[in-house]
GROMACS .gro file of C-alpha atoms in nm:
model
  134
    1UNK     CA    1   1.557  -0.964  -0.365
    2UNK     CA    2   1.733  -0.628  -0.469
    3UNK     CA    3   1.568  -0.277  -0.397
    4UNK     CA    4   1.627   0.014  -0.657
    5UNK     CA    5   1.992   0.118  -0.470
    6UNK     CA    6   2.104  -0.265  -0.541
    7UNK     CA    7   2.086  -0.360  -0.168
    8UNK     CA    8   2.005  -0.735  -0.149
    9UNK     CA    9   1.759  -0.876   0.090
   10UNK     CA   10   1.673  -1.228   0.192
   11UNK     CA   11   1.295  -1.399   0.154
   12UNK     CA   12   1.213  -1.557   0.489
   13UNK     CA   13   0.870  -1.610   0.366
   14UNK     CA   14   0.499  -1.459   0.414
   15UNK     CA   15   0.429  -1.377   0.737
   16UNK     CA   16   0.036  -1.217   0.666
   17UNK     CA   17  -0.191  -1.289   0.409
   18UNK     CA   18  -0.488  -1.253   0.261
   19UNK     CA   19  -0.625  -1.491  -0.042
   20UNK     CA   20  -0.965  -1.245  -0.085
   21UNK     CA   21  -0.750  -0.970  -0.153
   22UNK     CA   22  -0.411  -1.181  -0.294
   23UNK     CA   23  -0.148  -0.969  -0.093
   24UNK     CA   24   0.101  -1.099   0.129
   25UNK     CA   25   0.295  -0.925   0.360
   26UNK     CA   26   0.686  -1.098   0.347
   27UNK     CA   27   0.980  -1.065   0.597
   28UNK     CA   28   1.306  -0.977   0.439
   29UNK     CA   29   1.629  -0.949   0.618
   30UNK     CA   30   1.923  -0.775   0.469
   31UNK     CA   31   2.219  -0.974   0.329
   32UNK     CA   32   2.435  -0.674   0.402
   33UNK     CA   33   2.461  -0.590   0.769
   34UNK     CA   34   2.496  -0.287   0.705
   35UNK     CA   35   2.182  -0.216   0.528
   36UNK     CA   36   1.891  -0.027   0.736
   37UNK     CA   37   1.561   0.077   0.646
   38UNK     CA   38   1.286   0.280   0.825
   39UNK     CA   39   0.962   0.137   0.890
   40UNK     CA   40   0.616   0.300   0.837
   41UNK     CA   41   0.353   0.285   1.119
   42UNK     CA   42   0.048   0.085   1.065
   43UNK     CA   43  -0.300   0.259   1.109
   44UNK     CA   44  -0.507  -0.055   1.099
   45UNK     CA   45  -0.791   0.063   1.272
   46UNK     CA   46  -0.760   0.408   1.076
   47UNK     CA   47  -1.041   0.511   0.834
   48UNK     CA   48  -1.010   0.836   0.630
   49UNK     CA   49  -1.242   1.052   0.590
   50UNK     CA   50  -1.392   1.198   0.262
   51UNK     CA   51  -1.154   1.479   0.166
   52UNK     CA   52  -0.840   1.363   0.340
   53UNK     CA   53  -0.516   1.428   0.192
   54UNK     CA   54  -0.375   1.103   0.134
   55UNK     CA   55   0.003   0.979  -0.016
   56UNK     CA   56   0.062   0.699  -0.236
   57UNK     CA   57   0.421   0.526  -0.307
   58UNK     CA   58   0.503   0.325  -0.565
   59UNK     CA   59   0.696   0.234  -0.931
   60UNK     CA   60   0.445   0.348  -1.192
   61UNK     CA   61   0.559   0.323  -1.539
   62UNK     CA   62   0.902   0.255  -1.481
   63UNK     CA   63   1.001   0.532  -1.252
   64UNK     CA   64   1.156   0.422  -0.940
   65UNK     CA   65   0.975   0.547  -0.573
   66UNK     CA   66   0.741   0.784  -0.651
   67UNK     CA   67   0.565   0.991  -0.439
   68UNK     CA   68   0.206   1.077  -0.532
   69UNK     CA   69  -0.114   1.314  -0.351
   70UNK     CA   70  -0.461   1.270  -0.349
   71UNK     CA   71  -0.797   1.301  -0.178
   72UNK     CA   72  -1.006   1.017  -0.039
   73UNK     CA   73  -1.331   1.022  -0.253
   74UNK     CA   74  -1.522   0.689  -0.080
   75UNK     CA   75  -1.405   0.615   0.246
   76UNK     CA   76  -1.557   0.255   0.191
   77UNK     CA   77  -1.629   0.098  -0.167
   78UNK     CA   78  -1.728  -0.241  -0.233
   79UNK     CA   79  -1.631  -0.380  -0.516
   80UNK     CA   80  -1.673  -0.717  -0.627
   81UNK     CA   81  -1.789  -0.776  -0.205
   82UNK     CA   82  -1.433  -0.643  -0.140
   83UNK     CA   83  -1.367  -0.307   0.042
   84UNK     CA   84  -1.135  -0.068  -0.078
   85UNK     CA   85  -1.077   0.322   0.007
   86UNK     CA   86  -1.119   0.494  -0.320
   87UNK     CA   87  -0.915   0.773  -0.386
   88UNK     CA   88  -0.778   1.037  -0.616
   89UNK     CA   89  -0.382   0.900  -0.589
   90UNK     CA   90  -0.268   0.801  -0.929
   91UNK     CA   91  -0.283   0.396  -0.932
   92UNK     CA   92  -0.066   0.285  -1.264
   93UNK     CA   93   0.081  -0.036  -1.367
   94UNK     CA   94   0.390  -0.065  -1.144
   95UNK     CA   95   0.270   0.152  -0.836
   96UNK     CA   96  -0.012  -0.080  -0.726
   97UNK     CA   97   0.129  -0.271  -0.412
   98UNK     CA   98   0.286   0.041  -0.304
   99UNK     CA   99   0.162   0.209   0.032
  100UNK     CA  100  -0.099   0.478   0.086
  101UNK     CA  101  -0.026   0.713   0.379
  102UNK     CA  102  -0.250   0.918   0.572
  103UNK     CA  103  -0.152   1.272   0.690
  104UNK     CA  104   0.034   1.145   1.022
  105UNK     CA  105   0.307   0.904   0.811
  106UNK     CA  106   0.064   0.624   0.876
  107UNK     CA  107  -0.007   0.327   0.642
  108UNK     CA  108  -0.340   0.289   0.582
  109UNK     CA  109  -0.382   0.119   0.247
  110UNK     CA  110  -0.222  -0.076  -0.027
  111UNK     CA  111  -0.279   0.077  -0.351
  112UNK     CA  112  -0.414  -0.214  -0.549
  113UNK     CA  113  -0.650  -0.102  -0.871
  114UNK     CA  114  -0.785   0.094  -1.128
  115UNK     CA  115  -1.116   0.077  -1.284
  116UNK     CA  116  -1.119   0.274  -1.581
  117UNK     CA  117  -1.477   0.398  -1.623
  118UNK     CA  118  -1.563   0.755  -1.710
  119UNK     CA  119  -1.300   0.869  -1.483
  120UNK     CA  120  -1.016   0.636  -1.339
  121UNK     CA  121  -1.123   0.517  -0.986
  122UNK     CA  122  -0.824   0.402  -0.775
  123UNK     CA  123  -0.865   0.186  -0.502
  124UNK     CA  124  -0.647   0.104  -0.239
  125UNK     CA  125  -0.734  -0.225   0.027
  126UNK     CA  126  -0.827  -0.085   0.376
  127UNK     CA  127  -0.477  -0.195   0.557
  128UNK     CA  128  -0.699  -0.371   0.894
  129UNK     CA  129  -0.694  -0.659   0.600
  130UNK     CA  130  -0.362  -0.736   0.600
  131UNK     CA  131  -0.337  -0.646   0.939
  132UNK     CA  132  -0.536  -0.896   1.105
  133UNK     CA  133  -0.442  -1.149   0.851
  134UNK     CA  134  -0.270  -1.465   0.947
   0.00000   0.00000   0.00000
């Protein structure tokens, strides 16, 4: 696996998932010692409230690591039986699978649709799913 600044990484497999929501958390090592990332806290617990300021990462049409803001317009919505937050960060092709980050740095979410209605409603799964996933 390469990121965008050509540092390789090594699959060691999935170490979470979930089949309802098909995501997978894997564990990567880097091929280069030298190589060092930061890590985002988890907020698994963490449910935003209506209004919140939220931050979504991703690769949306191309562009590499993107940094998006929003507001949290449904702090639960079921769709399909599934939860998701639903929010106003821009959820394209590309960016889905990226983080969404509450106001403290925190993961909370993995940006993961669209429905394209009358207006675009993008959901991101409540992270607690992944979390507590084996």
């Amino acid at each position: 696996i390469t990121d965008y600044y050509d540092n390789e990484y090594i699959l060691d497999g999935a170490i979470r998932k979930n089949e309802l929501y098909d995501v997978a958390v894997l564990k990567v090592r880097p091929a280069n010692t030298k190589t060092t990332h930061g890590v985002l806290d988890v907020a698994a617990g963490y449910i935003p409230a209506v209004g919140e300021k939220v931050y979504g990462m991703g690769s949306p049409a191309g562009y590499s690591c993107t940094f998006s803001e929003g507001l949290v317009t449904m702090s639960v919505r079921t769709v399909d039986g599934i939860d998701f937050i639903n929010t106003s960060v821009p959820i394209t092709g590309g960016s889905s699978g990226g983080p969404l980050i509450n106001k403290y740095g925190q993961a909370i979410g993995i940006n993961s649709r669209v429905i394209n209605v009358a207006v675009n409603s993008n959901l991101a799964m409540p992270i607690r799913y992944i979390s507590y996933a084996k």
